[in-house]
Coordinates of C-alpha atoms and ligand atoms in Angstrom, one line a residue:
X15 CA 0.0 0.0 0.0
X16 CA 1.0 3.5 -0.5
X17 CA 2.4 4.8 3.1
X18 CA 0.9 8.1 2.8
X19 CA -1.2 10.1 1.5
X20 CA -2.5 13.9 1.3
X21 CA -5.7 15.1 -0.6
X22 CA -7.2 18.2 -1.4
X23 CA -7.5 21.0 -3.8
X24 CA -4.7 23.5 -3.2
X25 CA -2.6 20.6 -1.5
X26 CA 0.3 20.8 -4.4
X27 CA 0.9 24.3 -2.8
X28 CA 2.5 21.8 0.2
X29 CA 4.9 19.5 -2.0
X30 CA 8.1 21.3 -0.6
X31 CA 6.8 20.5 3.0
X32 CA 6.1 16.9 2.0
X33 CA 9.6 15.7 0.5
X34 CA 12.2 18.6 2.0
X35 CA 12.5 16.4 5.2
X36 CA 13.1 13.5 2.6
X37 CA 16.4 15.2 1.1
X38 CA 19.2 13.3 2.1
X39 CA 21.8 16.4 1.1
X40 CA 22.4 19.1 -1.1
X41 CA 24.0 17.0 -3.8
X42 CA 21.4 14.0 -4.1
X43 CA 18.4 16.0 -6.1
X44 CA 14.8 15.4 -6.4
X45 CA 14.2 15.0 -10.1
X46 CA 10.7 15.9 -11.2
X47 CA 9.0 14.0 -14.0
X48 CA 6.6 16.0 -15.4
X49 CA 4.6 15.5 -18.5
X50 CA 4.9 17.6 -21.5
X51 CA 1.9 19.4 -21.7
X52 CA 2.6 21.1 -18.7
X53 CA 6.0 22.9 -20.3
X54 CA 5.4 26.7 -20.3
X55 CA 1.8 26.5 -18.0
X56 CA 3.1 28.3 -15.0
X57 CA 0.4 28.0 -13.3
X58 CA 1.8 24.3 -12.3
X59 CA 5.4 24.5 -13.2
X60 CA 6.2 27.5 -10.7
X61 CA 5.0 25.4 -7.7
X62 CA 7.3 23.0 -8.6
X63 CA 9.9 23.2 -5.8
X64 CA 13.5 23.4 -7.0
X65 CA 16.6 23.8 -4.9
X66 CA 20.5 23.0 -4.9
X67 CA 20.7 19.9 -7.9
X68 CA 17.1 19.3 -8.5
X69 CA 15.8 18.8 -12.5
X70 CA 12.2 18.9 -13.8
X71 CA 12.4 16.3 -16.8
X72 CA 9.8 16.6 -19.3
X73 CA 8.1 13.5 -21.3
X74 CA 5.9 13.1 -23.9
X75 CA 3.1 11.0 -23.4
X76 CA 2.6 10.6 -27.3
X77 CA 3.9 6.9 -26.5
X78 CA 3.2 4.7 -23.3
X79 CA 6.4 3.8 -21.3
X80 CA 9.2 1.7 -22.6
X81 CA 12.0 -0.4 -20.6
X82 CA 14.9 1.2 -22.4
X83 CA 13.0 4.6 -22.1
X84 CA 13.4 4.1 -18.1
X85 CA 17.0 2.4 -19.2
X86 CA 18.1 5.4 -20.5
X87 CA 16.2 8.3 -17.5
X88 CA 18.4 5.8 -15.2
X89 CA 21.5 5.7 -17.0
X90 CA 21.4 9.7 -17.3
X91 CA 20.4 10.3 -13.6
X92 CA 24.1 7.9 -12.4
X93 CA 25.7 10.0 -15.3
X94 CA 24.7 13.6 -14.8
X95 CA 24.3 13.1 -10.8
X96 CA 27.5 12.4 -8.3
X97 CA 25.2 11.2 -5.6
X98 CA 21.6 9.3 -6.2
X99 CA 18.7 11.4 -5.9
X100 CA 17.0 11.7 -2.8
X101 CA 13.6 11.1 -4.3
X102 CA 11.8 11.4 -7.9
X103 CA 8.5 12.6 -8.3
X104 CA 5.6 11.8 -10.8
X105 CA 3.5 14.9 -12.4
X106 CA 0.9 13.7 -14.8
X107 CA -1.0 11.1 -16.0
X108 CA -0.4 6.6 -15.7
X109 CA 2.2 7.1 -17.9
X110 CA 4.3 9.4 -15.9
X111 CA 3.3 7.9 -12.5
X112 CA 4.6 4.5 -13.9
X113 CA 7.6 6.3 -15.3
X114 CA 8.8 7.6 -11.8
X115 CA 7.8 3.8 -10.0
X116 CA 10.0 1.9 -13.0
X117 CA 12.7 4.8 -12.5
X118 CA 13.0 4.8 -9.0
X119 CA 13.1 1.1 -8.5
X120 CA 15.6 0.9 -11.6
X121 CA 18.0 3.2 -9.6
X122 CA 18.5 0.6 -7.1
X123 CA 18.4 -2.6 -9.0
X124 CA 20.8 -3.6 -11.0
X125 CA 20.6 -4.5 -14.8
X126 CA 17.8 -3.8 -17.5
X127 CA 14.0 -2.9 -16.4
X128 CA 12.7 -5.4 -18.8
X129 CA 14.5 -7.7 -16.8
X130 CA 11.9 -7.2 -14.0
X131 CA 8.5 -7.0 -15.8
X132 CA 6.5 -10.1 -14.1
X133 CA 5.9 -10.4 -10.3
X134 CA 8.3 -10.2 -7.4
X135 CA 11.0 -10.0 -9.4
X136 CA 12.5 -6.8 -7.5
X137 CA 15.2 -7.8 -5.1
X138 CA 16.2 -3.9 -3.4
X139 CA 13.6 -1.5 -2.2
X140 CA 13.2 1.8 -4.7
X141 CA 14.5 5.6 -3.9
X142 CA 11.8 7.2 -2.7
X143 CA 9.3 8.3 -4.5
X144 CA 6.2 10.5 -5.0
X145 CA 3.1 10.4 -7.5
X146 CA 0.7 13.6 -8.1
X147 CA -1.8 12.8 -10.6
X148 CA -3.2 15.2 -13.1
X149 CA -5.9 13.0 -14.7
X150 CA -7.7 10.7 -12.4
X151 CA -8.9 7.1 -13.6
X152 CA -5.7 4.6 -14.2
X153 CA -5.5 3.8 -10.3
X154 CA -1.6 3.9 -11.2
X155 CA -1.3 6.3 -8.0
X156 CA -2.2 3.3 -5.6
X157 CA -1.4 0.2 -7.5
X158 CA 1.9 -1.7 -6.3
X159 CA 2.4 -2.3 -10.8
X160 CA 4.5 0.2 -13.2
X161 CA 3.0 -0.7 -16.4
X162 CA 5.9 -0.8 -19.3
X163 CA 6.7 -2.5 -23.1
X164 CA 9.6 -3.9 -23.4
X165 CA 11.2 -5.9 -25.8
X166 CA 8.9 -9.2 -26.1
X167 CA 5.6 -7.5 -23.5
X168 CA 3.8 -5.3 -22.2
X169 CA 3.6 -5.8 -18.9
X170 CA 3.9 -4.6 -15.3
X171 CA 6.8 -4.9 -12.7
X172 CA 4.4 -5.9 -9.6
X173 CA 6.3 -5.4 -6.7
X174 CA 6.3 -4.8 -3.2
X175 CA 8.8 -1.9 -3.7
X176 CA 6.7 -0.7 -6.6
X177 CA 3.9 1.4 -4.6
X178 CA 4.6 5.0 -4.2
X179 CA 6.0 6.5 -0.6
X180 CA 4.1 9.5 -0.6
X181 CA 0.7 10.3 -2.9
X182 CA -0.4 13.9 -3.9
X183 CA -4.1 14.1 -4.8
X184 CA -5.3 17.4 -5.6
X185 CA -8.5 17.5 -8.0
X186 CA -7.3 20.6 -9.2
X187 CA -4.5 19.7 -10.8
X188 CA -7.5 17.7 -13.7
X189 CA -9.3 20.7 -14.7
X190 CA -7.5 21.2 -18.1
X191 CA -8.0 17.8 -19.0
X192 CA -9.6 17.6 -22.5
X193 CA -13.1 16.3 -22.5
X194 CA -12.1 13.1 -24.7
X195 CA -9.0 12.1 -22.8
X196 CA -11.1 12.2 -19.4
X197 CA -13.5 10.0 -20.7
X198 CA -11.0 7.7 -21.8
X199 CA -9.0 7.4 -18.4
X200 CA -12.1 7.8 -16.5
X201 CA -13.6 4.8 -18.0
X202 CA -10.3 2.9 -17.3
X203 CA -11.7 3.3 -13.7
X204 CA -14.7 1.8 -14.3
X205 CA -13.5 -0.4 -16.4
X206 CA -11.4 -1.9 -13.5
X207 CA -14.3 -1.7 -10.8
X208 CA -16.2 -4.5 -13.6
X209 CA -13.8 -6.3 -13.6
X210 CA -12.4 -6.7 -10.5
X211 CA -16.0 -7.2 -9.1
X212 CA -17.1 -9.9 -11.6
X213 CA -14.0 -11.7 -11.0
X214 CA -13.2 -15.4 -9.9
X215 CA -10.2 -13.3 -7.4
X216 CA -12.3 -11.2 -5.7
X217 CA -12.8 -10.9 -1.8
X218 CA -14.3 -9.0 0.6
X219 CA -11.1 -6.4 1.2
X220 CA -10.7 -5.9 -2.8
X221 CA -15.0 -5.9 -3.3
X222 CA -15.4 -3.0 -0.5
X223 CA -13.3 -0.6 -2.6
X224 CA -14.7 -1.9 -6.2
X225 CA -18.4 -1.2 -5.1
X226 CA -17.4 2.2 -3.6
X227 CA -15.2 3.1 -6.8
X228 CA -18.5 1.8 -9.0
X229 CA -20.9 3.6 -6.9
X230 CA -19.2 7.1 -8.2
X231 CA -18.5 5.8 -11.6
X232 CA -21.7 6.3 -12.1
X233 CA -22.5 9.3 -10.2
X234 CA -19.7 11.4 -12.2
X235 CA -20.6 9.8 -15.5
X236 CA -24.8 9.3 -15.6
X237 CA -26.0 12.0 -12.9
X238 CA -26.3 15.6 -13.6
X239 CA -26.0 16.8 -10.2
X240 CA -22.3 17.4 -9.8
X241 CA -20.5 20.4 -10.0
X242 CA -17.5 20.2 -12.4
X243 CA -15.4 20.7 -9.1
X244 CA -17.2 17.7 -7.4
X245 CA -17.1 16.0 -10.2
X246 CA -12.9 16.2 -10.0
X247 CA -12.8 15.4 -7.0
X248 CA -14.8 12.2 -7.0
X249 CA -13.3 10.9 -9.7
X250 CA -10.1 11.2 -8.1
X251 CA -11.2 9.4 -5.5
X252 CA -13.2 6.7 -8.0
X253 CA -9.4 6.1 -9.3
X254 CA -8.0 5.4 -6.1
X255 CA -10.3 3.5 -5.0
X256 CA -10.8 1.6 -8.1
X257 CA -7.1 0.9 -7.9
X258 CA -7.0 -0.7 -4.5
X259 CA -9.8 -2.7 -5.8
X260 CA -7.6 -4.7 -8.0
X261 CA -4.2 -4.6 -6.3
X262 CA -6.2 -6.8 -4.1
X263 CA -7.8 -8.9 -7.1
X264 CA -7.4 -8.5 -10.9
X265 CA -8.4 -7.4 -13.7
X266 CA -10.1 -9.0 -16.8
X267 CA -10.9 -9.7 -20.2
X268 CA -10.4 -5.9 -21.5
X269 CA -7.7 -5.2 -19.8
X270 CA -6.1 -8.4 -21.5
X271 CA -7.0 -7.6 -24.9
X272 CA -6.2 -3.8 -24.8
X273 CA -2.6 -5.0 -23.7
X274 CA -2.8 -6.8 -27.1
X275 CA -3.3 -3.4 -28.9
X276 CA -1.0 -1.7 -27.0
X277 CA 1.5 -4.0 -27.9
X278 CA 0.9 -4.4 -31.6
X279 CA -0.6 -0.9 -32.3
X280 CA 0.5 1.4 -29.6
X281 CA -3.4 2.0 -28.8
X282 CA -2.8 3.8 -25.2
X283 CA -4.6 2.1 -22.2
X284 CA -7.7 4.1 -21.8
X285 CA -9.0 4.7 -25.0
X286 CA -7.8 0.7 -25.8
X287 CA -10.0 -0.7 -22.7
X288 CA -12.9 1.5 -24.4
X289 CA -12.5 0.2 -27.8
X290 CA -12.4 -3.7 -26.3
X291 CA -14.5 -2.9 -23.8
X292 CA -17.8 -2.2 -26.0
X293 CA -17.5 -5.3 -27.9
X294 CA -17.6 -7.3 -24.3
X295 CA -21.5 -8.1 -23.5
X296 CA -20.9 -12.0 -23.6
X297 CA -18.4 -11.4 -20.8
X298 CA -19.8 -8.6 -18.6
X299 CA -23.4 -7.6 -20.2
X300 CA -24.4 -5.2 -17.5
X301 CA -21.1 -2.9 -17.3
X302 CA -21.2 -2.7 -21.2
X303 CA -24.5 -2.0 -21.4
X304 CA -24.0 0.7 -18.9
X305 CA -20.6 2.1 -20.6
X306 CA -22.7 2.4 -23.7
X307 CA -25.0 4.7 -21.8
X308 CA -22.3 6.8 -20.5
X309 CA -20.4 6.8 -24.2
X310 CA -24.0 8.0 -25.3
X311 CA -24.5 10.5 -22.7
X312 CA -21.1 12.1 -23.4
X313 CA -21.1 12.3 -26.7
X314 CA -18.3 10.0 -27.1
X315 CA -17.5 8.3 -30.9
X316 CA -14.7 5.1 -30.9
X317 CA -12.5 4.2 -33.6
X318 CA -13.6 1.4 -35.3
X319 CA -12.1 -1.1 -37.4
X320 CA -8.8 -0.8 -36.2
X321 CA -8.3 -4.0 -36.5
X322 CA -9.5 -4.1 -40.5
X323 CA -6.1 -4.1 -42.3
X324 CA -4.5 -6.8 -40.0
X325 CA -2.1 -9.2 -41.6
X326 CA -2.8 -13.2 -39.5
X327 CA 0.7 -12.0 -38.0
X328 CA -0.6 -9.2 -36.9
X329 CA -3.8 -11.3 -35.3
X330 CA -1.3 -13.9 -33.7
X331 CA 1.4 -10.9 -32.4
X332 CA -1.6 -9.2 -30.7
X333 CA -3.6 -12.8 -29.0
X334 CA 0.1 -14.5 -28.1
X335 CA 0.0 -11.1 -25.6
X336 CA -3.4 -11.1 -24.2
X337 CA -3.2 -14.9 -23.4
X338 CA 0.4 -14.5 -21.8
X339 CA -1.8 -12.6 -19.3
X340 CA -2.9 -15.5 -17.3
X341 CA -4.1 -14.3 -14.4
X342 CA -6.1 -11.9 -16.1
X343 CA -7.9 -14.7 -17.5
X344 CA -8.0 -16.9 -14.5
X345 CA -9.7 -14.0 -12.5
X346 CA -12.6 -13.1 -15.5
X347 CA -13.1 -17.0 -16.5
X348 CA -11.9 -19.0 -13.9
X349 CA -9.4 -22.1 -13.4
X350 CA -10.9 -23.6 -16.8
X351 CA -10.4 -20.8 -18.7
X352 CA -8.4 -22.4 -21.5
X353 CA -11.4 -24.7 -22.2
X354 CA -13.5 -21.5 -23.7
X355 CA -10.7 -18.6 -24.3
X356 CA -8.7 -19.6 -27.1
X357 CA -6.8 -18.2 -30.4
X358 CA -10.1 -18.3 -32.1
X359 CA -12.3 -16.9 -29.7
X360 CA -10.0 -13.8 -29.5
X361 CA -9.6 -13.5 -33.0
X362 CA -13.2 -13.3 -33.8
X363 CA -13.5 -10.1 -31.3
X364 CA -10.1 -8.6 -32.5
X365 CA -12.1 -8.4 -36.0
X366 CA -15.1 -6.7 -34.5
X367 CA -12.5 -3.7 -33.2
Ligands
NAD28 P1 -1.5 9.5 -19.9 O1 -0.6 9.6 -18.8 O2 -0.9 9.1 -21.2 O3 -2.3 10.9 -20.1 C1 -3.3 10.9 -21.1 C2 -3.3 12.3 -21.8 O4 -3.8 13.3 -20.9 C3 -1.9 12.7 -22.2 O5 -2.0 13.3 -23.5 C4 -1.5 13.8 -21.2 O6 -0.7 14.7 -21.7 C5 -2.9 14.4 -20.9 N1 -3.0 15.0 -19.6 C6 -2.7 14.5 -18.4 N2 -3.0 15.4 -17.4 C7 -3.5 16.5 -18.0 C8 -4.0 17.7 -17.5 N3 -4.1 18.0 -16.2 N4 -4.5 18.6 -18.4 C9 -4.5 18.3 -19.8 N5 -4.0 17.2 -20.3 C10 -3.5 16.2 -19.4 O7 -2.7 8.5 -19.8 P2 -3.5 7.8 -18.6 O8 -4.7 7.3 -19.2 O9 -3.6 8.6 -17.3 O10 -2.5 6.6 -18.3 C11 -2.3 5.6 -19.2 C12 -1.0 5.0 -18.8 O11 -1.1 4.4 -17.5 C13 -0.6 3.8 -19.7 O12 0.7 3.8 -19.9 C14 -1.0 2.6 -18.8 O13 -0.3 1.5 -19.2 C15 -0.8 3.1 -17.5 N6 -1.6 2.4 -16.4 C16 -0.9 2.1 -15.3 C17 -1.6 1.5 -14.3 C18 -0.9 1.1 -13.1 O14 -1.5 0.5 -12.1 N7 0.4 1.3 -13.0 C19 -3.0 1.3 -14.4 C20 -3.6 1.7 -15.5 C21 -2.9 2.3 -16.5
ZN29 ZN1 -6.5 -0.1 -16.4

């Protein structure tokens, strides 16, 4: 679990009080990774607190995360820096929260990051580190996974070591968040609370948080009743809570298939789990019946036929991912799931996409 935890709009005003005491000296910097779209908006970038060494890097979230991506922040940071940093800190969206897990665990581990996607593969605990969302729905602030594609898969180091130290919510850090993208990462949320609540993993501790995450799901995206402010800050707390739901379960069939065109496409996580997602009613007929009400209700059109021009390489590259993901399966299906999930079965709803 994440050790701590402040909330509240305005709160980002506090970050110097939260990691000062966590500077080891003057020569082992915090390094900020921020996401791009924040270069030049000073209304965020002139509360980030600098002193002595410390570095803002910026990222483009035009691609998700890569291993040699976080091969390369790490190799820069022993290069550039004669002592290592006394913390690095996350500003943006999953992507950059998973960038500052992977880089921070990578500074004290030895060898490649790709080297350490699966479970439990991390041997030393991470620097410290920090995670400030500015988009709320991945659940990436409280999950104990940094999501990353490597080489041969996309695919999480899970770890112990991987949840953050210290977690900055503050709703207003979302309100420039297009309308699209919000429905995207929002849904991701939801997306997660089906899953995790229709799953063969699921348990009282992990079902507690799903139903509380669902219960504002719908509030932010089918009621009319919410201030855009409220609205923030309930869907920050939709993510987090959404979040804990599966750290403590798993997710499901979307999330399995989205990793599949992730992998092959680069279709980013949120928009991905939409696009599989609405072509899921044999697996989870009452959450896609209910997404299609909110995608109604928000005005919100899908690519389709992504999948149109596919060569059967293609098709085999994206189901050889999603069925790696095993325990995705085993939680939506169940111990049997081989006997109904097979090349053939995915293939025929990669062609509907
Ligand atoms: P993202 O981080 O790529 O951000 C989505 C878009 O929103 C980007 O274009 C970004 O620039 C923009 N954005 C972010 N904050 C903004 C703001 N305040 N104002 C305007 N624009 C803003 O996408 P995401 O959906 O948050 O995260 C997806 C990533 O998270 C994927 O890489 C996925 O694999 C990962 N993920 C991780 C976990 C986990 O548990 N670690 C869970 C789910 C997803
Ligand atoms: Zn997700």
């Amino acid at each position: 679990m994440v050790s701590k935890v402040i909330f509240g709009r305005g709160s980002f005003n506090q970050l110097s009080d939260i990691i000062e005491p966590k500077r080891l000296n003057t020569s082992a910097p915090f390094i900020f990774f921020v996401d791009d779209i924040f270069k030049g908006d000073a209304w965020l970038t002139s509360r980030i607190p600098l002193s002595y060494q410390d570095k803002v890097v910026y990222v483009s979230t035009i691609e998700e995360p890569k291993t040699e991506q976080i091969d390369q922040y790490v190799e820069d940071i022993i290069l550039n820096f004669k002592e290592r940093p006394s913390g690095i800190i996350g500003i943006g969206g999953g992507s950059l929260l998973d960038i500052a897990k992977a880089v921070a665990i990578m500074l004290n581990n030895d060898g490649e990051s790709k080297d350490y996607q699966g479970w439990d593969l991390v041997k030393n605990p991470a620097v410290y580190h920090v995670g400030i969302p500015t988009i709320s729905g991945t659940g990436a602030e409280v999950s104990r996974t940094t999501i990353l594609t490597g080489p041969e898969r996309k695919l999480g180091i899970n770890s112990d070591y991987t949840p953050f130290d210290q977690v900055l919510l503050d709703p207003e850090l979302t309100k420039d968040v297009p309308k699209d993208q919000w429905f995207y990462t929002g849904m991701d949320c939801y997306v997660h609370c089906i899953e995790s609540l229709s799953g063969t993993y699921l348990n009282a501790f992990s079902q507690t948080y799903g139903e509380k995450a669902l219960e504002l799901c719908q509030e932010i995206f089918l009621s009319d009743d919410l201030s855009e402010q409220e609205s923030q800050d309930k869907l920050m707390m939709a993510s987090w809570h959404g979040g804990m739901s599966i750290a403590y379960s798993q997710v499901g069939v979307a999330h399995a298939m989205s990793y599949g065109l992730g992998y092959l496409l680069g279709v980013k996580h949120g928009i991905g789990n939409c696009i599989v997602f609405d072509h899921l009613e044999a697996y989870y007929p009452e959450g896609v019946a209910e997404f299609k009400k909110m995608k109604a209700k928000h005005n919100i059109t899908l690519p389709q036929g992504i999948c149109a021009d596919l060569s059967d390489k293609d098709f085999n590259t994206m189901i050889k991912v999603a069925l790696s993901l095993e325990p995705l399966w085993e939680n939506a299906i169940g111990k049997n799931w081989k006997k109904t999930i097979t090349h053939d079965t995915l293939k025929a709803l990669y062609q509907k996409m």
